[in-house]
Coordinates of C-alpha atoms in Angstrom, one line a residue:
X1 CA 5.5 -32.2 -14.4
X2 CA 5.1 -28.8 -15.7
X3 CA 2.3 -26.6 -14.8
X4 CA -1.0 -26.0 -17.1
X5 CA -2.7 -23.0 -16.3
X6 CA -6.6 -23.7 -15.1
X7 CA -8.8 -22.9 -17.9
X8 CA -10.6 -20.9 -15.7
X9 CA -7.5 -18.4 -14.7
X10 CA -5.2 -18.3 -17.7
X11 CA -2.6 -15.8 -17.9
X12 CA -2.8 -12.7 -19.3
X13 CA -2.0 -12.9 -23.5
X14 CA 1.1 -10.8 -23.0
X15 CA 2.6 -11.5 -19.6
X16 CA 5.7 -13.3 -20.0
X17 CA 7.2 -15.9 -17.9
X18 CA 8.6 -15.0 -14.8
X19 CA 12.3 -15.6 -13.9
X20 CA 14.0 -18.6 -14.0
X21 CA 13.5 -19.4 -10.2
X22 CA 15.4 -22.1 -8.4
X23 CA 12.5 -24.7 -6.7
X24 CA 12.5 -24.6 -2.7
X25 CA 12.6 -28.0 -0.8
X26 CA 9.5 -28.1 1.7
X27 CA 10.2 -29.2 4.9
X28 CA 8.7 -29.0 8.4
X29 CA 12.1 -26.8 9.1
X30 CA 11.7 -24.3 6.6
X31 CA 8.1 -24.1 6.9
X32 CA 9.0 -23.0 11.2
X33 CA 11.4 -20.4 9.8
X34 CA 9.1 -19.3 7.1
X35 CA 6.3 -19.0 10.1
X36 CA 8.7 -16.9 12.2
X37 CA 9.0 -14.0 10.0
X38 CA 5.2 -13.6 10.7
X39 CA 4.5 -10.8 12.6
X40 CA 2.3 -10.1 15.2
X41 CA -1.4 -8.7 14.2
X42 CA -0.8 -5.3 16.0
X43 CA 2.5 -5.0 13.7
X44 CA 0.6 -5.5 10.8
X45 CA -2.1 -3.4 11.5
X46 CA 0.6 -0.4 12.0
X47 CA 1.8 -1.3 8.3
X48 CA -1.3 -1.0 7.5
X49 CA -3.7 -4.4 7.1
X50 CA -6.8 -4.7 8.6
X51 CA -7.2 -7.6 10.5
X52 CA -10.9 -7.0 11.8
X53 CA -14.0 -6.9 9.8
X54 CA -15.3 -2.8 9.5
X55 CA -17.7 -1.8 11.9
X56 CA -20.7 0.1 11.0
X57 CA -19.3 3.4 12.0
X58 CA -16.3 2.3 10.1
X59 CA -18.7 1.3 7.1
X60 CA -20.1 5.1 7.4
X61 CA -16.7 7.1 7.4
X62 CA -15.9 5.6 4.5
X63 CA -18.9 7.7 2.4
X64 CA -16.9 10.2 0.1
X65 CA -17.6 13.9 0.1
X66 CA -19.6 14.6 -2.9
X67 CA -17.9 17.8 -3.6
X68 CA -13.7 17.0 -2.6
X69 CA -14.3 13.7 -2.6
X70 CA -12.1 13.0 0.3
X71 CA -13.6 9.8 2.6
X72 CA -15.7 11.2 6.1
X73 CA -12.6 9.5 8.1
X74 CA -9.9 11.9 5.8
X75 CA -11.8 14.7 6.9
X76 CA -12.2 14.0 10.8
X77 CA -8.3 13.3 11.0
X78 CA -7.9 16.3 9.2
X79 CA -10.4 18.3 11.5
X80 CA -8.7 16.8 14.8
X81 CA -6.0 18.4 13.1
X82 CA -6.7 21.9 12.1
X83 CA -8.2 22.4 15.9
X84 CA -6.2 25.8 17.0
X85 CA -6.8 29.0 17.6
X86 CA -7.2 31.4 14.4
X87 CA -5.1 33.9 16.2
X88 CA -2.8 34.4 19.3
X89 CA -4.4 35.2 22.6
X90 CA -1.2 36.0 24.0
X91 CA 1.2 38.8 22.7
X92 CA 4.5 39.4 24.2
X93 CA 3.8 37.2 27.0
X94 CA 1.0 39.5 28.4
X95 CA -2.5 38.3 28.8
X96 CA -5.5 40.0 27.2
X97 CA -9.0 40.4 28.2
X98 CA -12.1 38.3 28.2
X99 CA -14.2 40.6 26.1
X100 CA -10.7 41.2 24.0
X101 CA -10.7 37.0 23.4
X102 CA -13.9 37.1 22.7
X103 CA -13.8 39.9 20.0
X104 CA -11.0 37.7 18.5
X105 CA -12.4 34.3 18.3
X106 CA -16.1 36.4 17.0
X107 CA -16.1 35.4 13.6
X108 CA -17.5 39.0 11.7
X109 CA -21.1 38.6 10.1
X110 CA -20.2 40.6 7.2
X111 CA -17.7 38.2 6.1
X112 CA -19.1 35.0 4.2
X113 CA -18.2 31.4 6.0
X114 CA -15.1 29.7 4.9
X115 CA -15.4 27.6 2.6
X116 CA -14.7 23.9 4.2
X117 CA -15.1 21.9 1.1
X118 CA -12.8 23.0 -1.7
X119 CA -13.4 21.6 -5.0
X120 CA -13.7 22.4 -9.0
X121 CA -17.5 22.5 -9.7
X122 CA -16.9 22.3 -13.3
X123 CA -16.2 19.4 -15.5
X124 CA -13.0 18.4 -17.5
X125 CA -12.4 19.0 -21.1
X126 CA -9.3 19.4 -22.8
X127 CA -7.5 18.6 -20.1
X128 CA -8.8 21.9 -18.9
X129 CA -11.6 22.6 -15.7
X130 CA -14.7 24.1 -17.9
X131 CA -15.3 26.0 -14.4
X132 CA -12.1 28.3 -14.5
X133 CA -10.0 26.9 -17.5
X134 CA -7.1 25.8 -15.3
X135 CA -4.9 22.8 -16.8
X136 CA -5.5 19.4 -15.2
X137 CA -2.8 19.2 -12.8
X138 CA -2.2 18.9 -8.8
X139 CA -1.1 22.5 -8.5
X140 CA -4.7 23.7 -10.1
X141 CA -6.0 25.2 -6.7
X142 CA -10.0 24.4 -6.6
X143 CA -11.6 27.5 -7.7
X144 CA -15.4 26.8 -5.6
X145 CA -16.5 24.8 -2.9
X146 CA -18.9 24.8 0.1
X147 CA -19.3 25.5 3.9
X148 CA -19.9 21.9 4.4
X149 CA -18.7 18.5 3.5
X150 CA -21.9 16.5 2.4
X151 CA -21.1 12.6 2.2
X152 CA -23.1 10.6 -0.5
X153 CA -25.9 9.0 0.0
X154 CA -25.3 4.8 0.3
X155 CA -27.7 2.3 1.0
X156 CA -26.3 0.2 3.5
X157 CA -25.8 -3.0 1.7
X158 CA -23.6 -1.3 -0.7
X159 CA -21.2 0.0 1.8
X160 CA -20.7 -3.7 2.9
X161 CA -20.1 -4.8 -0.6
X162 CA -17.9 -1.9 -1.9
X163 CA -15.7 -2.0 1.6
X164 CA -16.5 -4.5 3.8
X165 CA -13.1 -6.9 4.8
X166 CA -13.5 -11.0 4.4
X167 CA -11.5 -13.1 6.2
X168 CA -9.9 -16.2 4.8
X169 CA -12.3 -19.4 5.1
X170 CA -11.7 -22.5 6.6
X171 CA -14.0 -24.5 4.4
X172 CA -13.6 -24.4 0.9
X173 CA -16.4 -24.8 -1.6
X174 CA -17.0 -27.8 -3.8
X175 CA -15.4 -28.2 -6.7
X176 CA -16.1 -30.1 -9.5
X177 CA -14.0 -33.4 -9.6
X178 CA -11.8 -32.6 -12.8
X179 CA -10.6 -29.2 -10.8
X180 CA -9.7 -30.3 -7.1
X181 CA -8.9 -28.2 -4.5
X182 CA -4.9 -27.4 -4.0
X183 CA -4.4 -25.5 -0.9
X184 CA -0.9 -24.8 -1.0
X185 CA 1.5 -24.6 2.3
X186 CA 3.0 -21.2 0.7
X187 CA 1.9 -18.7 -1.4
X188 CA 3.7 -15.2 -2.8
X189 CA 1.0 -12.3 -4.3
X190 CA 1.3 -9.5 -6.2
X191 CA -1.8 -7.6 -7.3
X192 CA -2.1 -4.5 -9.3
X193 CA -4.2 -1.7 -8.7
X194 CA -6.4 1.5 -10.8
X195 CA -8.3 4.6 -9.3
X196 CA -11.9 4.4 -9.0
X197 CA -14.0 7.7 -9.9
X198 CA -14.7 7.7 -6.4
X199 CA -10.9 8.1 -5.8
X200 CA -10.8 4.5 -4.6
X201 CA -7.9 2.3 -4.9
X202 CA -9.5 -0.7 -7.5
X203 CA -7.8 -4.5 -8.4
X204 CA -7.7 -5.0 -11.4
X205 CA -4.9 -7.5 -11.7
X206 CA -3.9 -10.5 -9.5
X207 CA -1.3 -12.9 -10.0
X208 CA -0.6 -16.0 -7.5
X209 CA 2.4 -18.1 -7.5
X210 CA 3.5 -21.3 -5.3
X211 CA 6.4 -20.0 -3.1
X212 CA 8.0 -23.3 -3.9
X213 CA 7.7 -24.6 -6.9
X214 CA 6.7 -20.8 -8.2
X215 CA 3.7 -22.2 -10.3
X216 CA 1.8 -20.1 -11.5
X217 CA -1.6 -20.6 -9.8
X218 CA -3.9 -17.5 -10.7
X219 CA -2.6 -14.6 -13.2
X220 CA -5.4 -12.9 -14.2
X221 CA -6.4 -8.8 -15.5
X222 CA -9.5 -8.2 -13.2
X223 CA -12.7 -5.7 -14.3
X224 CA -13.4 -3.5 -11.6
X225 CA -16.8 -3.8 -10.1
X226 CA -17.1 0.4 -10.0
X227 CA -16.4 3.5 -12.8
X228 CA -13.1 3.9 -13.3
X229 CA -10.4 7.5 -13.3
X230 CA -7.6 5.6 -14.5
X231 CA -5.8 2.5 -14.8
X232 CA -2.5 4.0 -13.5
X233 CA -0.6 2.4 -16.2
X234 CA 2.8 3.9 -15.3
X235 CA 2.9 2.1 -12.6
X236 CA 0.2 -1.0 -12.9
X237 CA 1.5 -1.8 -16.4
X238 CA -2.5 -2.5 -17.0
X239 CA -4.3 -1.0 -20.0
X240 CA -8.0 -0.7 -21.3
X241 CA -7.1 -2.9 -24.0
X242 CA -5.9 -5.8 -21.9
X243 CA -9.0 -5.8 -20.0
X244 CA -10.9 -6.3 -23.1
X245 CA -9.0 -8.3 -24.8
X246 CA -9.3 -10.7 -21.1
X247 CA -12.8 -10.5 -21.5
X248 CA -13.5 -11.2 -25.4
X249 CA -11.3 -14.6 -24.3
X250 CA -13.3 -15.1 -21.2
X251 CA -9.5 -14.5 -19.4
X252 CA -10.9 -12.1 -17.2
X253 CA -12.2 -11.8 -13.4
X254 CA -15.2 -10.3 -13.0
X255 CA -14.5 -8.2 -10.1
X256 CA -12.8 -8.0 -6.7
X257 CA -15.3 -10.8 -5.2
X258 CA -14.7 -12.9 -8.3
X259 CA -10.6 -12.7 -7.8
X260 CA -10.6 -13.4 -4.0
X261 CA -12.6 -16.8 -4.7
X262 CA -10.5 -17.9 -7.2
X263 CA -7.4 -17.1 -4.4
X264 CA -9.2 -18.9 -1.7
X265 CA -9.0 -22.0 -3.7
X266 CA -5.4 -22.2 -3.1
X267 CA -5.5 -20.8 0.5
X268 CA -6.6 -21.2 3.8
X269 CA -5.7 -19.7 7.3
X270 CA -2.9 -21.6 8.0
X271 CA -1.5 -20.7 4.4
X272 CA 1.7 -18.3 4.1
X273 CA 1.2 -15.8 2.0
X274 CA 4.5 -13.7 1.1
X275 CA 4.1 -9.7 -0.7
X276 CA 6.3 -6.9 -0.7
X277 CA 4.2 -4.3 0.6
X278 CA 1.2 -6.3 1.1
X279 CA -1.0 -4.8 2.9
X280 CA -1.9 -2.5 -0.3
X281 CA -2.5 -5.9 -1.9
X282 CA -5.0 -7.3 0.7
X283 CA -6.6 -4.0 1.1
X284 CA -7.4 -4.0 -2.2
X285 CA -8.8 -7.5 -2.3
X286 CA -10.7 -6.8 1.1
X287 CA -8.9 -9.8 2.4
X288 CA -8.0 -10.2 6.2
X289 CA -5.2 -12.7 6.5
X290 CA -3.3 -13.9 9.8
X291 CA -0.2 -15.5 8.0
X292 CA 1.8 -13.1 6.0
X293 CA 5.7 -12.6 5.2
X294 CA 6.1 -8.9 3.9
X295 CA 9.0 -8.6 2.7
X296 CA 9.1 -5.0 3.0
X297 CA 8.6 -5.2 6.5
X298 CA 11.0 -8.4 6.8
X299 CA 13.8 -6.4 5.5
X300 CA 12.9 -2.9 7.7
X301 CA 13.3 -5.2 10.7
X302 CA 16.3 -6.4 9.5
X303 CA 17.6 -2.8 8.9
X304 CA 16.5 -1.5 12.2
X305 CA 18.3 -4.6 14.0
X306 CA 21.5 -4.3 12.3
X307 CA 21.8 -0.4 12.8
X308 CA 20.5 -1.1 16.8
X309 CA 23.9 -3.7 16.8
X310 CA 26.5 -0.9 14.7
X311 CA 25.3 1.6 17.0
X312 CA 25.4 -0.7 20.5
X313 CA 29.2 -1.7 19.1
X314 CA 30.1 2.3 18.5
X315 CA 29.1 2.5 21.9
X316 CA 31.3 0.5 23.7
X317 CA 34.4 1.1 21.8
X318 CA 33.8 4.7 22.8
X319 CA 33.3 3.8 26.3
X320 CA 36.4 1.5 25.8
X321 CA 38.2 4.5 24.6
X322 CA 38.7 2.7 21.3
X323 CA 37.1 4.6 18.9
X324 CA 39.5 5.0 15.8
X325 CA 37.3 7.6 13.7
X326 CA 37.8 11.2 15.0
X327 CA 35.6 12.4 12.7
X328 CA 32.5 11.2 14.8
X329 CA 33.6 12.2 18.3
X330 CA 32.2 15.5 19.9
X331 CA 34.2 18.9 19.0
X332 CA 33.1 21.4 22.0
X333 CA 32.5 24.9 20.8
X334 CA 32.6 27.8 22.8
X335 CA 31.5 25.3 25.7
X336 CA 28.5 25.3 24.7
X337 CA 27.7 23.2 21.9
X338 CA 28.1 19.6 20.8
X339 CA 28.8 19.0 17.1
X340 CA 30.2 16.0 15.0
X341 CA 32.5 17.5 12.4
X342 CA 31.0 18.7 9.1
X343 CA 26.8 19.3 9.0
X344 CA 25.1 17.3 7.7
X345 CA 23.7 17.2 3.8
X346 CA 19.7 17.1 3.7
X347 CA 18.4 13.9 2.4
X348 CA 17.1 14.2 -0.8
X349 CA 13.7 12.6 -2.3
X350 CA 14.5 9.4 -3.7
X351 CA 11.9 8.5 -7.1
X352 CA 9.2 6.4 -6.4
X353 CA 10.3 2.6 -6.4
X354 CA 13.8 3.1 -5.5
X355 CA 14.2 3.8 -2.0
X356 CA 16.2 1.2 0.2
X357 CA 12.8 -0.8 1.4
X358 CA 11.7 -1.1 -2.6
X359 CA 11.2 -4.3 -4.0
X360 CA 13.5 -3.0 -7.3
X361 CA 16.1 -2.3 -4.9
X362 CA 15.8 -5.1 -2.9
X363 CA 15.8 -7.4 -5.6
X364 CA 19.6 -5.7 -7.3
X365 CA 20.9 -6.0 -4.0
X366 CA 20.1 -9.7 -2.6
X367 CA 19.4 -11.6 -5.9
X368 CA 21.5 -8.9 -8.9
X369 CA 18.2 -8.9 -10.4
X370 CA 17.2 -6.3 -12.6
X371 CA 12.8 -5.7 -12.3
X372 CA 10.8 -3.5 -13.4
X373 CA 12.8 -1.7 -16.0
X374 CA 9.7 -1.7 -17.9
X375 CA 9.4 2.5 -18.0
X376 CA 5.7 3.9 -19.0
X377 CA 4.6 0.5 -19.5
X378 CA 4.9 -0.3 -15.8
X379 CA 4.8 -3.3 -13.4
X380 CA 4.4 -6.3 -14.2
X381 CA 3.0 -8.2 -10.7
X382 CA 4.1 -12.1 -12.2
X383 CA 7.5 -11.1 -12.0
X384 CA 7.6 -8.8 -8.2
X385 CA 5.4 -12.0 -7.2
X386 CA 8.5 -14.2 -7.8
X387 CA 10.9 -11.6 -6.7
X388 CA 9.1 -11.1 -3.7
X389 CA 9.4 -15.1 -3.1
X390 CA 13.3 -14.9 -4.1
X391 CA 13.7 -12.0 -1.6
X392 CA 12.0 -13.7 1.6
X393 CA 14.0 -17.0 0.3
X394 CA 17.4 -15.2 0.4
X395 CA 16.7 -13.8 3.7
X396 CA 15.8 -17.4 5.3
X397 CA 18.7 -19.0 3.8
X398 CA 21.0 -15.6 5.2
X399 CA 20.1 -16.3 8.4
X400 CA 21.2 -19.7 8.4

């Protein structure tokens, strides 16, 4: 039967269908292998999900300087960081003096304090600071600041609903009998995501598909519940216009809260939810979730495992005395020195999206499918959601 979108989350007017997906038998078996590319919560959290609700403290550091605008936990790391001494206290190997220390770490009174907070205190026009007419750009060095960072003022209620994590819920609300519940075994995510004026990550697109049938479940542009920078089109593929547009036809989620209660209606704890690079995802929809397949992640392990085994096997043919490529065995030099041939060239800086962990790359390599060839216009998350599925589906049936 084919799928009908919910009048409620239609898709967006010009999203088009996503690839022509082969359907995935469910089955008790898959489902285990499925499970066991879970990983632990102590992994995840290293990639980056949270997986407890924020404390209090945790609520506080994330208050934004009101002059930088980098968050109060940005500026502690950075603090911890910076601790050393402004200048040597040991020259040549001989030690100075107390009073000679002292002198040193004295800062003089005649000299103004640093300044610790760096920032433009003009506006933007023109593309232009009003404050010292510097173009717009990340190479325009503030031009004023202050001694201090001062956080902005919150009242605490709105720390917990700008930031505070929810974890998925057991119970699902009612729904009305012509829209039941359909909590799905499986489900693959992709969300999309603009800069807040605060310099906040924002969702303001979410798209849902069943990893097995790949029904769409929820594709929908989302308005951001905060001011906005930017919509970082080049990479979100989301524009102004396709918000309004969402909301003049009532297509259109009103906010972050708003787009993870039309996901829980599909998920629960015991759900599977696959991503490439999830944790960006989640954090955006301030969603703790146990049961997650990252892709990303899936295929680092994979990487790490494999190079672990090439290297075990190089070993033993060398301690065999079988190694065939002289190229790679130790040249003495002088006596002194080990090298291996030739030096080696310096990695370069791979664009953004096309390293060996991307989903583009991924997606070439496992599935020769071209995604994301889009250019300026950007992403589009229906069709990494089903590529992300395809991916983690390719991997399960490799291992077989």
């Amino acid at each position: 039967m084919p799928y009908t979108p919910s009048p409620r989350f239609p898709q967006p007017a010009r999203s088009q269908e996503p690839p022509t997906s082969t359907p995935i038998t469910h089955s008790s078996t898959y489902m285990n292998k499925l499970r066991y590319l879970i990983q632990p919560a102590s992994v995840m959290q290293k990639h980056g999900y949270v997986m407890q609700q924020l404390t209090e403290i945790e609520l506080q550091q994330k208050r934004r300087c009101i002059g930088c605008g980098k968050t109060m936990s940005q500026l502690e790391r950075a603090k911890t960081r910076s601790i050393k001494p402004k200048k040597e206290l040991e020259t040549n190997n001989s030690l100075i003096s107390l009073s000679e220390a002292h002198e040193i770490l004295t800062p003089d009174p005649a000299e103004p304090p640093p300044l610790q907070c760096k920032f433009h205190p003009g506006q933007v026009l023109n593309k232009k600071w009003t404050c010292c007419g510097q173009q717009i750009s990340p190479s325009a060095k503030p031009c004023g600041g202050s001694p201090d960072h001062i956080p902005r003022s919150h009242d605490p209620l709105e720390l917990v609903n700008l930031y505070q994590f929810h974890h998925t819920p057991v119970f699902q609300a009612p729904l009305p009998k012509s829209r039941p519940a359909q909590i799905r075994a499986a489900v693959a995510i992709d969300c999309e995501m603009g800069t807040a004026v605060s310099g906040d990550s924002e969702l303001i697109r979410i798209t849902v598909i069943d990893y097995f049938t790949s029904a769409i479940l929820l594709n929908s542009f989302v308005e951001p519940d905060v001011p906005m920078s930017h919509l970082n089109t080049k990479y979100s593929g989301v524009t102004w216009a396709d918000i309004r547009n969402a909301k003049r036809h009532r297509r259109c989620l009103m906010g972050t809260r708003a787009a993870r209660r039309a996901l829980w209606q599909f998920v629960d704890p015991q759900t599977v939810v696959i991503g490439h690079g999830a944790s960006s995802d989640l954090r955006a929809l301030r969603w703790i979730h146990e049961a997650v397949v990252d892709s990303a992640s899936v295929e680092a392990s994979r990487m790490k495992k494999k190079e672990e085994e090439e290297t075990a096997a190089k070993k033993k043919q060398q301690e065999d005395g079988l190694a065939e490529d002289s190229e790679h065995l130790p040249i003495l030099i002088s006596g002194m020195t080990l090298v291996t041939g030739a030096p080696a060239e310096p990695k370069k800086k791979k664009p953004k999206g096309t390293g060996d962990l991307a989903l583009k790359t991924l997606a070439k390599k496992y599935l020769n499918r071209d995604i994301q060839t889009s250019g300026q216009l950007g992403h589009d998350s229906l069709e990494d959601a089903v590529a992300a599925r395809d991916v983690v589906h390719w991997i399960i049936s490799d291992s077989e």
